[in-house]
């Protein structure tokens, strides 16, 4: 069940209605049932996998809690991690590894092996696996006690707003809120307003912007041989905005849906394209995932508390693993590695850049300097996204080559820009939509506040106009319906 | 939740509902055929229990049978309940829809729908289903004919129509005038030469009817028994293939065996005196000439004479008068457009009081193929005045000069309807903006004389002619 589907439009109001009608003591059970129903709507059989993850980590944590110290704790931890990462590896990376082995065997003129399985990636597996791992690791480290109530724990793993594509919640943040459900009372107007706003804006980002951009991006990537600079730049920048709108849009819907249920989820995106450096970008992009990699990969590797060379190695390893998490493909690994490289080069050249600025008397406090940083960071991330989006390196290289070597700027003036896949009217809608998004992000950046809070503080007329405007925009300009090939959220494929 | 908040929420939902309804009124699907014409909408606007005779079926109905002629010549109050490529199941449901507000005495069912089981053109599902008002009948129709995976989109309509903004026309915002009084017919005048039938329909052996066909006939029969109307069937004349004719013959044989009238007009080409050069719009449909013949046959041979309306002046039948006026106006428009002789054209301009015409004769012309002085003389303009050139307007069969060809002359505006205007001015020689229709320049290049004709009934610019 996608968020942008009629099924969810029917499902969610029923969930809320019954949730607030039920006695508080059983509300978490209702949500658990709904969450499993939500997950099983994708593929009923794969519920077994989430059950295995839930039960293995639940009982594993209890055991770890019981065994206060010693080898036994480590063994249990290792076993639980092995089971969960094993499932993830099997479904996500088995075919990738096999294909690479086959390539080597083929190069050595040896017999290759076909995959004995036809594996469909279970939706959300990368997300909930990380969520269970953070739980078991935190219990092992003694940060939190093991959760005794299996229902709360199951709901923590399967809570439907964030189940299939995050935010990846930490147990110390989400579990207490779920326990609180037995004490919470009525539907709060404030939560409803804020949640509705976030859901509407998230739908707007996904259905009006991301799905519209995907038409342009897909058309260019499908016909790379004949493209020039204009199409290339449209695909590069288009995908940069598309993936942001798709993923951040999903996160907003998830956060908004949870807010209506009086559950606060973590912010996952914080105007990432207003970042002034790659390091800053990763503080703003997929915040919960980068936080996870920081806490469970980078810091255990030594983080920055080691030699510079070791630190850079840790950075690179973390980003390579992050790339691999995003997809079973070398282009994803390369994308991750590129970001690692950006950070390393940025650190290595920091003093040199300072000297250059000093030489040219560039005042770092000026808006123009900040703007140049923002633009520079945006361009670097856009370049890296090329590899993320491309099916293989040949595609990425062809896109870069044709973009640089075929300057067909007349396309911007002779009307042929509409041949890429969107009519003039559609391009106008896209343009206005992107401006709206930029305004939204700039306001967030200036106010340094949750956008839902900013929205809620406005007067009733303004709020109504904004919400009605969003709803009408989604209904009118959203990409959905009988002629539309529904695109999943990009991050569902992880 | 506080009372204030409940009130705010309520007002918000009301505001959202109003905005969404307004938007939906614009994007909603509006046609049952080509153009802005919708026989379903016309049905909904027809007064209750005013229709006595119904013709039910596909475009073969709305092209071939004219309620306006039945009204004009025989005072029968009839209606074409029809939709492009109407399937069997659709015709049952559309008839049920009609029976919600009407009590016809006779229903003539056209049998083209026997020849196919699903729509070849998917948008015909939209024409048929999306024009129906919400209700169980509509839901039942969706469940019956729409593939399961597409049903939610049809239930909620919005997901089908929401992206029509790319193809909005005036009639998405404004109701097509004829939809408020039309009686289902689609008036088409231009003839096309067709090849005719290559075989004798009567000699084709009856084919096989399917279970669905029998079920369809039974549903219609049950409706006729429940609602007490006389049920008859017919097949329109067109260039049918042998397989199709076999099916029609099978249907005819079966239904006549049950005692129902079945008129296969493909057997009656000679009796109708149908001419393949003048009476057809295309290989599948009659034009107005052919429809007049077919309609007359219904009136003279099939429809019960007792159904003639005794009090044709009753207010309830005003719409039939308006529909007839529309038909005659469209007939006039066609004859005007078909007139190539300038003097005859000039005479035609003065025949109809429901047009506004602008005639522009640019200055400094030299005589060409058209004798402009004689042209304007036919309209009653003095030759000395005509020689100077200028701009004239014909309204209510009278001509009046409104502007000379002087650069500083004040433009003259004419309000044609709520949304349409002429602006007549002189900018310079043969400048397209010398006549503006809705602020768009219409003066034809390379012509000394341009005539624009606006039809006040159809609210359309019906002809732009250059001499």
PDB file of C-alpha atoms in Angstrom, chain A residues 6 10 186-189 192 196 212 423 425-426 429 460 464-465 467-468 471-472 474-483, chain B residues 1 4-6 8-9 12-13 15-16 19-20 23 27 122 126 150 152-154 156 158-163 165-166 168:
ATOM      1  CA  UNK A   6      -6.678   5.234  -2.761  1.00  0.00           C
ATOM      2  CA  UNK A  10      -9.303   4.716   2.943  1.00  0.00           C
ATOM      3  CA  UNK A 186      -8.182  12.532  22.916  1.00  0.00           C
ATOM      4  CA  UNK A 187      -7.280  13.561  19.415  1.00  0.00           C
ATOM      5  CA  UNK A 188      -5.401  16.813  19.672  1.00  0.00           C
ATOM      6  CA  UNK A 189      -6.383  19.560  17.257  1.00  0.00           C
ATOM      7  CA  UNK A 192      -4.092  16.894  13.723  1.00  0.00           C
ATOM      8  CA  UNK A 196      -2.242  17.052   8.183  1.00  0.00           C
ATOM      9  CA  UNK A 212       6.558  14.825 -12.539  1.00  0.00           C
ATOM     10  CA  UNK A 423       4.376  19.890 -22.096  1.00  0.00           C
ATOM     11  CA  UNK A 425       1.951  23.621 -19.023  1.00  0.00           C
ATOM     12  CA  UNK A 426       3.528  20.732 -17.093  1.00  0.00           C
ATOM     13  CA  UNK A 429       3.567  23.552 -12.917  1.00  0.00           C
ATOM     14  CA  UNK A 460      -6.668  30.223  10.873  1.00  0.00           C
ATOM     15  CA  UNK A 464      -6.876  27.018   5.753  1.00  0.00           C
ATOM     16  CA  UNK A 465      -5.753  28.606   2.502  1.00  0.00           C
ATOM     17  CA  UNK A 467      -4.007  23.428   3.351  1.00  0.00           C
ATOM     18  CA  UNK A 468      -6.796  23.819   0.821  1.00  0.00           C
ATOM     19  CA  UNK A 471      -4.994  19.568  -1.284  1.00  0.00           C
ATOM     20  CA  UNK A 472      -6.279  21.102  -4.517  1.00  0.00           C
ATOM     21  CA  UNK A 474      -2.339  17.446  -5.178  1.00  0.00           C
ATOM     22  CA  UNK A 475      -5.766  16.535  -6.508  1.00  0.00           C
ATOM     23  CA  UNK A 476      -5.320  18.523  -9.696  1.00  0.00           C
ATOM     24  CA  UNK A 477      -1.609  18.349 -10.466  1.00  0.00           C
ATOM     25  CA  UNK A 478      -0.586  15.178  -8.680  1.00  0.00           C
ATOM     26  CA  UNK A 479       0.578  12.323 -10.833  1.00  0.00           C
ATOM     27  CA  UNK A 480      -1.852   9.479 -10.203  1.00  0.00           C
ATOM     28  CA  UNK A 481      -4.820   7.765 -11.753  1.00  0.00           C
ATOM     29  CA  UNK A 482      -5.674   5.517 -14.592  1.00  0.00           C
ATOM     30  CA  UNK A 483      -3.089   6.721 -17.107  1.00  0.00           C
TER      31      UNK A 483
ATOM     32  CA  UNK B   1     -11.187  18.992  21.481  1.00  0.00           C
ATOM     33  CA  UNK B   4     -13.460  26.482  18.733  1.00  0.00           C
ATOM     34  CA  UNK B   5     -11.273  23.783  17.232  1.00  0.00           C
ATOM     35  CA  UNK B   6     -14.221  21.658  16.183  1.00  0.00           C
ATOM     36  CA  UNK B   8     -12.371  25.460  12.776  1.00  0.00           C
ATOM     37  CA  UNK B   9     -12.143  21.873  11.559  1.00  0.00           C
ATOM     38  CA  UNK B  12     -11.942  23.808   6.984  1.00  0.00           C
ATOM     39  CA  UNK B  13     -13.675  20.687   5.682  1.00  0.00           C
ATOM     40  CA  UNK B  15     -14.009  25.110   2.524  1.00  0.00           C
ATOM     41  CA  UNK B  16     -12.040  22.159   1.181  1.00  0.00           C
ATOM     42  CA  UNK B  19     -12.962  24.205  -3.501  1.00  0.00           C
ATOM     43  CA  UNK B  20     -12.712  20.589  -4.544  1.00  0.00           C
ATOM     44  CA  UNK B  23     -12.380  22.230  -9.290  1.00  0.00           C
ATOM     45  CA  UNK B  27     -12.208  18.947 -14.750  1.00  0.00           C
ATOM     46  CA  UNK B 122     -10.950   3.154 -23.738  1.00  0.00           C
ATOM     47  CA  UNK B 126     -15.289   7.555 -19.728  1.00  0.00           C
ATOM     48  CA  UNK B 150      -9.433   0.103 -12.973  1.00  0.00           C
ATOM     49  CA  UNK B 152     -11.367   2.370  -8.043  1.00  0.00           C
ATOM     50  CA  UNK B 153     -10.479   5.048 -10.575  1.00  0.00           C
ATOM     51  CA  UNK B 154     -14.009   4.967 -11.966  1.00  0.00           C
ATOM     52  CA  UNK B 156     -13.724   8.076  -7.578  1.00  0.00           C
ATOM     53  CA  UNK B 158     -11.260  12.282  -9.930  1.00  0.00           C
ATOM     54  CA  UNK B 159      -8.244  10.087 -10.637  1.00  0.00           C
ATOM     55  CA  UNK B 160      -9.319   9.848 -14.281  1.00  0.00           C
ATOM     56  CA  UNK B 161     -10.150  13.467 -14.954  1.00  0.00           C
ATOM     57  CA  UNK B 162      -7.792  15.402 -12.695  1.00  0.00           C
ATOM     58  CA  UNK B 163      -5.096  15.910 -15.338  1.00  0.00           C
ATOM     59  CA  UNK B 165      -5.959  20.756 -17.316  1.00  0.00           C
ATOM     60  CA  UNK B 166      -3.634  20.199 -20.245  1.00  0.00           C
ATOM     61  CA  UNK B 168      -9.078  22.538 -21.132  1.00  0.00           C
TER      62      UNK B 168
END
